[in-house]
Structures are given as structure tokens and as C-alpha cells.
PDB file of C-alpha atoms in Angstrom:
ATOM      1  CA  MET J  21      16.371 269.517 172.430  1.00 58.00           C
ATOM      2  CA  LYS J  22      18.241 272.078 170.304  1.00 63.00           C
ATOM      3  CA  ILE J  23      14.617 272.479 168.571  1.00 67.00           C
ATOM      4  CA  ARG J  24      13.246 272.891 171.641  1.00 67.00           C
ATOM      5  CA  ALA J  25      15.858 275.826 172.119  1.00 67.00           C
ATOM      6  CA  ILE J  26      15.949 277.569 169.525  1.00 72.00           C
ATOM      7  CA  THR J  27      11.712 277.771 168.976  1.00 72.00           C
ATOM      8  CA  GLY J  28      11.838 279.248 172.587  1.00 73.00           C
ATOM      9  CA  PHE J  29      14.285 281.510 172.153  1.00 77.00           C
ATOM     10  CA  PHE J  30      12.239 283.264 169.110  1.00 79.00           C
ATOM     11  CA  PHE J  31       9.452 282.737 171.219  1.00 81.00           C
ATOM     12  CA  ILE J  32      11.020 285.300 173.840  1.00 87.00           C
ATOM     13  CA  ILE J  33      11.968 288.003 171.054  1.00 91.00           C
ATOM     14  CA  VAL J  34       8.020 287.920 169.508  1.00 89.00           C
ATOM     15  CA  MET J  35       7.071 287.868 173.038  1.00 90.00           C
ATOM     16  CA  VAL J  36       9.102 291.006 173.913  1.00 90.00           C
ATOM     17  CA  ALA J  37       8.833 292.797 171.055  1.00 92.00           C
ATOM     18  CA  SER J  38       4.799 292.720 170.900  1.00 92.00           C
ATOM     19  CA  VAL J  39       4.977 294.600 174.384  1.00 92.00           C
ATOM     20  CA  LEU J  40       7.915 297.107 173.201  1.00 92.00           C
ATOM     21  CA  LEU J  41       6.471 298.077 169.859  1.00 91.00           C
ATOM     22  CA  GLY J  42       3.584 299.922 171.127  1.00 89.00           C
ATOM     23  CA  HIS J  43      -0.191 300.095 171.971  1.00 89.00           C
ATOM     24  CA  TYR J  44      -1.094 299.057 168.192  1.00 91.00           C
ATOM     25  CA  VAL J  45       0.844 296.055 167.648  1.00 93.00           C
ATOM     26  CA  PHE J  46       0.838 295.452 171.194  1.00 95.00           C
ATOM     27  CA  GLY J  47      -3.083 295.137 170.699  1.00 93.00           C
ATOM     28  CA  ALA J  48      -3.690 293.308 168.282  1.00 94.00           C
ATOM     29  CA  PHE J  49      -0.956 290.624 168.610  1.00 95.00           C
ATOM     30  CA  TYR J  50      -2.464 289.982 171.720  1.00 95.00           C
ATOM     31  CA  LEU J  51      -5.764 289.878 169.666  1.00 95.00           C
ATOM     32  CA  LEU J  52      -3.979 287.052 167.265  1.00 95.00           C
ATOM     33  CA  LEU J  53      -2.827 285.175 170.166  1.00 94.00           C
ATOM     34  CA  SER J  54      -6.252 285.217 172.060  1.00 95.00           C
ATOM     35  CA  CYS J  55      -7.989 283.775 168.605  1.00 95.00           C
ATOM     36  CA  PHE J  56      -5.245 281.139 167.794  1.00 94.00           C
ATOM     37  CA  CYS J  57      -5.806 279.895 171.381  1.00 94.00           C
ATOM     38  CA  LEU J  58      -9.482 279.337 171.434  1.00 95.00           C
ATOM     39  CA  TRP J  59      -9.172 277.637 167.721  1.00 94.00           C
ATOM     40  CA  GLU J  60      -6.230 275.622 169.290  1.00 93.00           C
ATOM     41  CA  PHE J  61      -8.932 275.098 172.479  1.00 93.00           C
ATOM     42  CA  TYR J  62     -12.103 273.914 169.987  1.00 94.00           C
ATOM     43  CA  GLY J  63      -9.631 271.752 167.861  1.00 91.00           C
ATOM     44  CA  LEU J  64      -9.005 269.660 171.133  1.00 90.00           C
ATOM     45  CA  VAL J  65     -12.765 269.806 172.101  1.00 90.00           C
ATOM     46  CA  LYS J  66     -13.964 268.543 168.261  1.00 89.00           C
ATOM     47  CA  LYS J  67     -11.368 265.455 169.165  1.00 85.00           C
ATOM     48  CA  ALA J  68     -12.889 264.711 172.036  1.00 83.00           C
ATOM     49  CA  GLY J  69     -16.210 264.071 169.709  1.00 85.00           C
ATOM     50  CA  PHE J  70     -17.965 267.410 170.659  1.00 87.00           C
ATOM     51  CA  LYS J  71     -18.858 269.743 167.878  1.00 90.00           C
ATOM     52  CA  PRO J  72     -18.461 273.643 169.495  1.00 92.00           C
ATOM     53  CA  ASP J  73     -19.323 276.447 167.012  1.00 93.00           C
ATOM     54  CA  VAL J  74     -15.952 277.666 165.968  1.00 93.00           C
ATOM     55  CA  THR J  75     -16.862 280.417 163.766  1.00 94.00           C
ATOM     56  CA  THR J  76     -19.258 281.571 166.499  1.00 94.00           C
ATOM     57  CA  GLY J  77     -17.175 281.781 169.291  1.00 95.00           C
ATOM     58  CA  LEU J  78     -14.129 282.929 166.884  1.00 96.00           C
ATOM     59  CA  LEU J  79     -16.335 285.639 166.223  1.00 95.00           C
ATOM     60  CA  ASN J  80     -17.268 286.693 169.920  1.00 95.00           C
ATOM     61  CA  GLY J  81     -13.663 286.774 171.013  1.00 96.00           C
ATOM     62  CA  ILE J  82     -12.599 289.023 168.361  1.00 95.00           C
ATOM     63  CA  PHE J  83     -15.867 291.174 169.711  1.00 94.00           C
ATOM     64  CA  ILE J  84     -14.846 290.514 173.549  1.00 94.00           C
ATOM     65  CA  TYR J  85     -11.774 291.532 172.743  1.00 95.00           C
ATOM     66  CA  ALA J  86     -11.991 294.537 170.875  1.00 92.00           C
ATOM     67  CA  ALA J  87     -14.388 295.754 173.128  1.00 90.00           C
ATOM     68  CA  PHE J  88     -12.637 295.995 176.263  1.00 90.00           C
ATOM     69  CA  ALA J  89      -9.858 297.036 174.545  1.00 90.00           C
ATOM     70  CA  LEU J  90     -11.330 299.990 172.851  1.00 88.00           C
ATOM     71  CA  ALA J  91     -12.518 300.444 176.497  1.00 85.00           C
ATOM     72  CA  ALA J  92      -8.725 300.460 178.029  1.00 83.00           C
ATOM     73  CA  TYR J  93      -7.880 302.966 174.806  1.00 81.00           C
ATOM     74  CA  GLN J  94     -10.733 305.071 176.606  1.00 71.00           C
ATOM     75  CA  SER J  95     -11.791 305.917 173.017  1.00 64.00           C
ATOM     76  CA  GLU J  96     -15.262 308.285 173.227  1.00 64.00           C
ATOM     77  CA  GLY J  97     -17.883 305.943 173.499  1.00 66.00           C
ATOM     78  CA  ALA J  98     -16.226 302.456 173.067  1.00 68.00           C
ATOM     79  CA  HIS J  99     -17.618 301.350 176.692  1.00 75.00           C
ATOM     80  CA  LYS J 100     -20.713 301.165 175.036  1.00 77.00           C
ATOM     81  CA  LEU J 101     -19.838 298.576 173.091  1.00 78.00           C
ATOM     82  CA  LEU J 102     -19.683 296.765 176.334  1.00 80.00           C
ATOM     83  CA  PHE J 103     -23.960 296.576 175.723  1.00 84.00           C
ATOM     84  CA  LEU J 104     -23.937 295.260 172.505  1.00 85.00           C
ATOM     85  CA  LEU J 105     -21.861 292.070 173.914  1.00 86.00           C
ATOM     86  CA  PRO J 106     -25.512 289.979 174.834  1.00 88.00           C
ATOM     87  CA  VAL J 107     -26.193 290.528 170.611  1.00 89.00           C
ATOM     88  CA  PRO J 108     -23.381 288.336 169.406  1.00 88.00           C
ATOM     89  CA  VAL J 109     -23.314 286.356 172.832  1.00 89.00           C
ATOM     90  CA  SER J 110     -26.966 285.380 172.472  1.00 93.00           C
ATOM     91  CA  ALA J 111     -26.154 284.023 168.641  1.00 91.00           C
ATOM     92  CA  ILE J 112     -24.280 281.163 170.203  1.00 92.00           C
ATOM     93  CA  PHE J 113     -27.776 279.831 172.183  1.00 92.00           C
ATOM     94  CA  ILE J 114     -29.905 281.074 169.083  1.00 91.00           C
ATOM     95  CA  GLN J 115     -27.464 278.901 166.291  1.00 89.00           C
ATOM     96  CA  GLU J 116     -27.632 275.592 167.957  1.00 88.00           C
ATOM     97  CA  LEU J 117     -31.976 275.659 167.422  1.00 86.00           C
ATOM     98  CA  PHE J 118     -31.004 275.250 163.778  1.00 87.00           C
ATOM     99  CA  LYS J 119     -28.904 272.266 164.457  1.00 84.00           C
ATOM    100  CA  LYS J 120     -29.559 268.710 164.497  1.00 82.00           C
ATOM    101  CA  ASN J 121     -27.479 267.841 167.285  1.00 81.00           C
ATOM    102  CA  LYS J 122     -28.222 264.933 170.465  1.00 83.00           C
ATOM    103  CA  ALA J 123     -26.480 267.457 172.689  1.00 84.00           C
ATOM    104  CA  PRO J 124     -26.687 271.263 171.646  1.00 88.00           C
ATOM    105  CA  PHE J 125     -26.475 272.182 175.263  1.00 92.00           C
ATOM    106  CA  THR J 126     -22.934 270.343 175.741  1.00 91.00           C
ATOM    107  CA  ASN J 127     -21.779 272.138 172.693  1.00 92.00           C
ATOM    108  CA  ILE J 128     -22.949 275.408 173.918  1.00 93.00           C
ATOM    109  CA  GLY J 129     -21.237 275.046 177.328  1.00 93.00           C
ATOM    110  CA  TYR J 130     -17.795 274.574 175.389  1.00 93.00           C
ATOM    111  CA  THR J 131     -18.260 277.500 173.113  1.00 95.00           C
ATOM    112  CA  TYR J 132     -18.526 279.593 175.695  1.00 95.00           C
ATOM    113  CA  LEU J 133     -16.150 277.607 178.015  1.00 94.00           C
ATOM    114  CA  GLY J 134     -13.379 278.425 175.436  1.00 95.00           C
ATOM    115  CA  LEU J 135     -14.218 282.449 175.447  1.00 96.00           C
ATOM    116  CA  ILE J 136     -13.742 281.985 179.387  1.00 95.00           C
ATOM    117  CA  PHE J 137     -10.461 279.845 179.139  1.00 94.00           C
ATOM    118  CA  THR J 138      -9.181 281.696 176.812  1.00 95.00           C
ATOM    119  CA  ILE J 139     -10.000 285.051 175.077  1.00 96.00           C
ATOM    120  CA  MET J 140     -10.906 286.450 178.708  1.00 96.00           C
ATOM    121  CA  PRO J 141      -7.676 285.973 180.065  1.00 95.00           C
ATOM    122  CA  PHE J 142      -5.870 287.614 177.313  1.00 96.00           C
ATOM    123  CA  THR J 143      -8.495 290.500 177.514  1.00 96.00           C
ATOM    124  CA  PHE J 144      -7.166 290.792 181.323  1.00 96.00           C
ATOM    125  CA  PHE J 145      -3.070 290.840 180.486  1.00 96.00           C
ATOM    126  CA  HIS J 146      -3.995 293.430 177.876  1.00 95.00           C
ATOM    127  CA  GLY J 147      -5.858 295.405 180.495  1.00 94.00           C
ATOM    128  CA  LEU J 148      -2.513 294.990 182.778  1.00 95.00           C
ATOM    129  CA  ALA J 149      -0.325 297.806 180.594  1.00 94.00           C
ATOM    130  CA  TYR J 150      -3.491 300.778 181.027  1.00 93.00           C
ATOM    131  CA  VAL J 151      -4.136 299.255 184.572  1.00 91.00           C
ATOM    132  CA  ASN J 152      -3.258 303.111 185.718  1.00 84.00           C
ATOM    133  CA  GLY J 153      -4.719 304.551 182.904  1.00 80.00           C
ATOM    134  CA  SER J 154      -2.556 304.942 180.157  1.00 85.00           C
ATOM    135  CA  PHE J 155      -0.182 302.255 178.148  1.00 92.00           C
ATOM    136  CA  ASN J 156       2.888 301.607 179.710  1.00 93.00           C
ATOM    137  CA  PHE J 157       4.589 297.994 178.747  1.00 94.00           C
ATOM    138  CA  HIS J 158       5.998 298.126 182.133  1.00 95.00           C
ATOM    139  CA  PHE J 159       3.143 296.051 183.416  1.00 96.00           C
ATOM    140  CA  PRO J 160       2.864 293.539 180.849  1.00 96.00           C
ATOM    141  CA  LEU J 161       6.381 292.739 180.775  1.00 96.00           C
ATOM    142  CA  GLY J 162       6.752 292.916 184.076  1.00 96.00           C
ATOM    143  CA  PHE J 163       4.379 289.991 184.251  1.00 97.00           C
ATOM    144  CA  LEU J 164       6.028 287.539 181.235  1.00 96.00           C
ATOM    145  CA  LEU J 165       9.417 288.217 182.973  1.00 96.00           C
ATOM    146  CA  MET J 166       8.067 286.794 185.965  1.00 96.00           C
ATOM    147  CA  LEU J 167       5.893 283.892 184.849  1.00 95.00           C
ATOM    148  CA  TRP J 168       8.804 283.156 182.814  1.00 94.00           C
ATOM    149  CA  ALA J 169      11.333 282.950 185.998  1.00 95.00           C
ATOM    150  CA  ASN J 170       8.683 280.969 187.542  1.00 94.00           C
ATOM    151  CA  ASP J 171       8.368 278.070 185.123  1.00 91.00           C
ATOM    152  CA  THR J 172      12.150 278.219 184.894  1.00 91.00           C
ATOM    153  CA  GLY J 173      12.752 278.243 188.734  1.00 92.00           C
ATOM    154  CA  ALA J 174       9.960 275.465 189.083  1.00 90.00           C
ATOM    155  CA  TYR J 175      11.738 273.095 186.822  1.00 87.00           C
ATOM    156  CA  LEU J 176      15.142 273.414 187.586  1.00 91.00           C
ATOM    157  CA  VAL J 177      14.532 272.934 191.635  1.00 91.00           C
ATOM    158  CA  GLY J 178      11.760 270.275 191.074  1.00 86.00           C
ATOM    159  CA  SER J 179      14.483 268.742 188.544  1.00 83.00           C
ATOM    160  CA  GLN J 180      16.836 268.574 190.908  1.00 87.00           C
ATOM    161  CA  MET J 181      15.256 268.286 194.186  1.00 87.00           C
ATOM    162  CA  GLY J 182      11.723 267.648 193.813  1.00 75.00           C
ATOM    163  CA  ARG J 183      10.555 264.667 196.113  1.00 81.00           C
ATOM    164  CA  ASN J 184       6.864 265.264 196.614  1.00 85.00           C
ATOM    165  CA  LYS J 185       4.235 265.147 194.398  1.00 86.00           C
ATOM    166  CA  LEU J 186       1.982 268.006 193.877  1.00 85.00           C
ATOM    167  CA  PHE J 187      -0.808 267.068 191.815  1.00 79.00           C
ATOM    168  CA  GLU J 188       0.006 263.287 191.019  1.00 78.00           C
ATOM    169  CA  ARG J 189      -2.957 262.641 188.857  1.00 79.00           C
ATOM    170  CA  HIS J 190      -2.623 265.724 186.743  1.00 80.00           C
ATOM    171  CA  SER J 191       0.720 266.700 186.764  1.00 79.00           C
ATOM    172  CA  PRO J 192       3.409 263.212 187.456  1.00 78.00           C
ATOM    173  CA  LYS J 193       6.143 265.737 187.247  1.00 82.00           C
ATOM    174  CA  LYS J 194       5.095 268.621 189.558  1.00 86.00           C
ATOM    175  CA  THR J 195       6.449 268.662 192.785  1.00 88.00           C
ATOM    176  CA  TRP J 196       5.894 271.223 195.800  1.00 89.00           C
ATOM    177  CA  GLU J 197      10.086 271.820 195.797  1.00 91.00           C
ATOM    178  CA  GLY J 198       9.660 272.927 192.030  1.00 91.00           C
ATOM    179  CA  LEU J 199       6.554 275.190 193.245  1.00 92.00           C
ATOM    180  CA  ILE J 200       8.264 276.553 196.055  1.00 94.00           C
ATOM    181  CA  GLY J 201      11.648 277.011 194.454  1.00 93.00           C
ATOM    182  CA  GLY J 202       9.546 278.874 191.837  1.00 94.00           C
ATOM    183  CA  ILE J 203       8.043 281.400 193.666  1.00 95.00           C
ATOM    184  CA  ILE J 204      11.641 282.174 195.442  1.00 96.00           C
ATOM    185  CA  ILE J 205      13.012 282.638 191.800  1.00 96.00           C
ATOM    186  CA  THR J 206       9.882 284.615 191.073  1.00 96.00           C
ATOM    187  CA  GLY J 207      10.058 286.988 193.965  1.00 96.00           C
ATOM    188  CA  ILE J 208      14.113 287.287 192.989  1.00 96.00           C
ATOM    189  CA  ALA J 209      12.703 288.254 189.442  1.00 97.00           C
ATOM    190  CA  ALA J 210      10.183 290.990 191.163  1.00 97.00           C
ATOM    191  CA  TYR J 211      12.653 292.643 193.306  1.00 97.00           C
ATOM    192  CA  ILE J 212      15.258 293.125 189.967  1.00 97.00           C
ATOM    193  CA  ILE J 213      12.507 294.654 187.956  1.00 97.00           C
ATOM    194  CA  SER J 214      11.245 296.604 190.905  1.00 96.00           C
ATOM    195  CA  ILE J 215      14.578 298.475 190.620  1.00 96.00           C
ATOM    196  CA  TYR J 216      14.163 299.810 187.161  1.00 95.00           C
ATOM    197  CA  TYR J 217      10.429 299.563 187.065  1.00 95.00           C
ATOM    198  CA  THR J 218       9.527 302.066 190.068  1.00 93.00           C
ATOM    199  CA  GLU J 219       5.944 302.761 189.569  1.00 92.00           C
ATOM    200  CA  LEU J 220       5.397 299.730 191.806  1.00 93.00           C
ATOM    201  CA  THR J 221       6.723 299.438 195.382  1.00 94.00           C
ATOM    202  CA  ALA J 222       9.350 296.182 196.201  1.00 95.00           C
ATOM    203  CA  GLN J 223       6.641 294.565 197.877  1.00 95.00           C
ATOM    204  CA  GLN J 224       4.219 294.868 195.851  1.00 95.00           C
ATOM    205  CA  TRP J 225       6.115 293.922 192.960  1.00 96.00           C
ATOM    206  CA  ILE J 226       7.318 291.117 194.966  1.00 96.00           C
ATOM    207  CA  ILE J 227       3.556 290.137 195.892  1.00 96.00           C
ATOM    208  CA  SER J 228       2.234 290.109 192.437  1.00 96.00           C
ATOM    209  CA  GLY J 229       5.242 287.508 191.395  1.00 96.00           C
ATOM    210  CA  VAL J 230       3.953 285.542 194.076  1.00 96.00           C
ATOM    211  CA  ILE J 231       0.373 285.491 192.576  1.00 96.00           C
ATOM    212  CA  ILE J 232       1.578 284.686 189.592  1.00 96.00           C
ATOM    213  CA  SER J 233       3.630 281.606 190.986  1.00 95.00           C
ATOM    214  CA  CYS J 234       0.760 280.391 192.474  1.00 94.00           C
ATOM    215  CA  PHE J 235      -1.970 281.233 189.984  1.00 95.00           C
ATOM    216  CA  GLY J 236       0.406 280.752 187.021  1.00 93.00           C
ATOM    217  CA  THR J 237       0.978 276.816 188.839  1.00 92.00           C
ATOM    218  CA  THR J 238      -2.487 276.168 188.653  1.00 92.00           C
ATOM    219  CA  GLY J 239      -3.063 277.460 185.265  1.00 91.00           C
ATOM    220  CA  ASP J 240      -1.051 274.568 184.221  1.00 90.00           C
ATOM    221  CA  LEU J 241      -2.329 272.198 186.565  1.00 91.00           C
ATOM    222  CA  ILE J 242      -6.146 273.157 184.645  1.00 91.00           C
ATOM    223  CA  GLU J 243      -4.905 272.724 180.952  1.00 89.00           C
ATOM    224  CA  SER J 244      -3.283 269.621 182.092  1.00 86.00           C
ATOM    225  CA  MET J 245      -6.328 267.954 183.924  1.00 88.00           C
ATOM    226  CA  PHE J 246      -8.510 269.376 180.740  1.00 87.00           C
ATOM    227  CA  LYS J 247      -5.675 267.943 178.026  1.00 84.00           C
ATOM    228  CA  ARG J 248      -5.724 264.356 180.485  1.00 83.00           C
ATOM    229  CA  SER J 249      -9.620 264.647 179.951  1.00 81.00           C
ATOM    230  CA  ILE J 250      -9.654 264.441 176.410  1.00 79.00           C
ATOM    231  CA  ASP J 251      -6.496 261.821 176.330  1.00 77.00           C
ATOM    232  CA  VAL J 252      -4.447 264.556 174.232  1.00 75.00           C
ATOM    233  CA  LYS J 253      -0.015 264.755 175.255  1.00 71.00           C
ATOM    234  CA  ASP J 254       0.168 268.538 173.929  1.00 65.00           C
ATOM    235  CA  SER J 255      -2.685 271.362 173.282  1.00 68.00           C
ATOM    236  CA  GLY J 256      -0.928 271.489 169.461  1.00 65.00           C
ATOM    237  CA  GLY J 257       2.378 270.943 166.926  1.00 64.00           C
ATOM    238  CA  ILE J 258       2.169 274.923 166.227  1.00 68.00           C
ATOM    239  CA  LEU J 259       5.347 275.003 168.562  1.00 65.00           C
ATOM    240  CA  PRO J 260       8.487 272.453 167.452  1.00 60.00           C
ATOM    241  CA  GLY J 261       9.549 271.298 170.639  1.00 55.00           C
ATOM    242  CA  HIS J 262       7.226 273.185 172.910  1.00 59.00           C
ATOM    243  CA  GLY J 263       3.420 271.666 171.867  1.00 71.00           C
ATOM    244  CA  GLY J 264       0.715 274.592 171.624  1.00 80.00           C
ATOM    245  CA  LEU J 265      -0.313 277.802 171.965  1.00 87.00           C
ATOM    246  CA  LEU J 266      -2.133 277.014 175.114  1.00 89.00           C
ATOM    247  CA  ASP J 267       0.650 274.700 176.358  1.00 85.00           C
ATOM    248  CA  ARG J 268       3.232 278.004 176.448  1.00 86.00           C
ATOM    249  CA  PHE J 269       0.245 280.114 178.145  1.00 90.00           C
ATOM    250  CA  ASP J 270      -1.601 278.118 180.706  1.00 89.00           C
ATOM    251  CA  GLY J 271       0.182 279.614 183.390  1.00 90.00           C
ATOM    252  CA  LEU J 272      -1.325 282.937 182.421  1.00 94.00           C
ATOM    253  CA  LEU J 273      -4.679 281.771 182.100  1.00 93.00           C
ATOM    254  CA  ILE J 274      -5.102 282.350 185.694  1.00 93.00           C
ATOM    255  CA  ALA J 275      -2.869 284.413 186.864  1.00 96.00           C
ATOM    256  CA  ALA J 276      -3.618 287.411 184.078  1.00 96.00           C
ATOM    257  CA  PRO J 277      -7.341 288.182 185.751  1.00 95.00           C
ATOM    258  CA  ILE J 278      -6.188 288.234 189.421  1.00 96.00           C
ATOM    259  CA  VAL J 279      -2.921 290.179 188.753  1.00 96.00           C
ATOM    260  CA  TYR J 280      -4.958 292.851 187.005  1.00 95.00           C
ATOM    261  CA  THR J 281      -7.148 292.543 189.970  1.00 94.00           C
ATOM    262  CA  TYR J 282      -4.273 293.284 192.854  1.00 95.00           C
ATOM    263  CA  LEU J 283      -3.076 296.097 190.540  1.00 94.00           C
ATOM    264  CA  TYR J 284      -5.861 297.981 189.838  1.00 90.00           C
ATOM    265  CA  PHE J 285      -6.745 298.301 193.135  1.00 89.00           C
ATOM    266  CA  ILE J 286      -3.231 299.254 194.268  1.00 85.00           C
ATOM    267  CA  THR J 287      -3.089 301.743 191.489  1.00 76.00           C
ATOM    268  CA  ASN J 288      -6.300 303.299 191.564  1.00 71.00           C
ATOM    269  CA  ALA J 289      -6.133 303.259 195.519  1.00 50.00           C
TER     270      ALA J 289
END
């Protein structure tokens, strides 16, 4: 428990610092983080006996993230990089032609799945900082604070009052009471955030919080389903007492794209 607490403390410091230190640090940090998550995903898939193309997948991940990041920066001509995406993406198919694998499309499928499951969500999370046109750390920081509030609320309420299982076959410890507790605590956190970050109304922050609670929990369940399907407990051991990076960011994977979409439409209405 002591190791877990120490790791959690430094993890929070690093995450908050990555948002506050400006858009260059922010962009580079989450590029690195998304690539580590992709590498971790491919490692899990390989344990299950499949052979995703790790190198080509990582190169594609870097290109996808960088192309969308530069477009978010509104760099001149950066959007043209998006039209080059078919070239590196096609390499995943082409490269498999030269290999002697019994299940080439399974390997191709897992290579693409890694990009969709890890790189794209972090691309949307990065985009939160630019959702209204210029860099604003309030949106990604608010997202992280609400995500942590949901995890904390769900754990505290679920451990004390949890009776009815949410998805027992995928995550035996999650309960409906924990889900509701997470939503309530996140709503409170969202209201407090709205007092200091006034770009959104209190209602809009609270709606964002509810989205994070519901789809963050969904992301957690999906990652649990994935781990159970390949019979592993933790996605890795890079964070002592907490498991792997995917274990820490599973809530972000589904919630970030949906929150981005919501914020994009209400801030550009």
C-alpha cells in the first residue's frame, strides 16, 4: 500500500506538470505516453500468441499523433500531412506480404487495433487543449481531475456500499453503487472546476463530468475484458503498485474522444 501511495503521488505530479508546462511539453509528453501504451498493448497481444507488427505500428502511431498535433497547432500546411496517412498505414498490409505467417490478417488486425485503442484516444486528449482554437490547459487538466474524481468516488462508495455487480464477468469488483458514487463525486468536482475555469458553464462542466464517469467506467471494463481474454492480470509493471500504463489510462481511452466531440460542438456553436 505504501509503494502504491508513493507511486500515485508522483504519478499525479507528473501528469499535472505535463499539462501546465506549455504546449510543447504537453504535446511531446503525450506522444511518448501514447507510444508506451501502444508498445504495452502489443506486448500483451504477443503474450497471447499473436504477432502484431510492433515497429511499423509504433511508426504509424508517431505519424498519426504528430499529424493531428500539428494540425491542432494550426501550423501552416500541417493539415496536408493528414492526406499522407494512407502511405504509412498501408505499409502494415504490404509488410505482411513478405512474412510467412499462418494468420496474416489476425496480425494486421491487432496492429491496427493497437493504433485505434491507444494512439487515437491520446490524439483526442491532446486535442482537448486546442478545442477552442488556441492552447488552453484548462480542458485537459479539468478532464484529468474529473477522471481521478470518478475513480476515487467509485472506489470509496463501491467498497463501502457496493452490493449490485455492474459487469461481474469482466470486473467482479465494480458495482452499480460505485458507478453512481463516481458520477456524484465527479459532478461535485466539475462544479468546483467551473468556479475557477469559466470557459464553460457549470452545467457544461457537469455534463462533461457525467460523460467521463460513464465512458471512463466503460473504458475500464473494456480493458478488463481485453486482459481477461488473454489471461493477464495487469497490462504491465511500469508503475509499482498500479500495474501498467493501460491500467492507469483505461478510463481515458473511451472518454477522451467523446468529451472532445462534446466540447468541440458546444465551443464552436
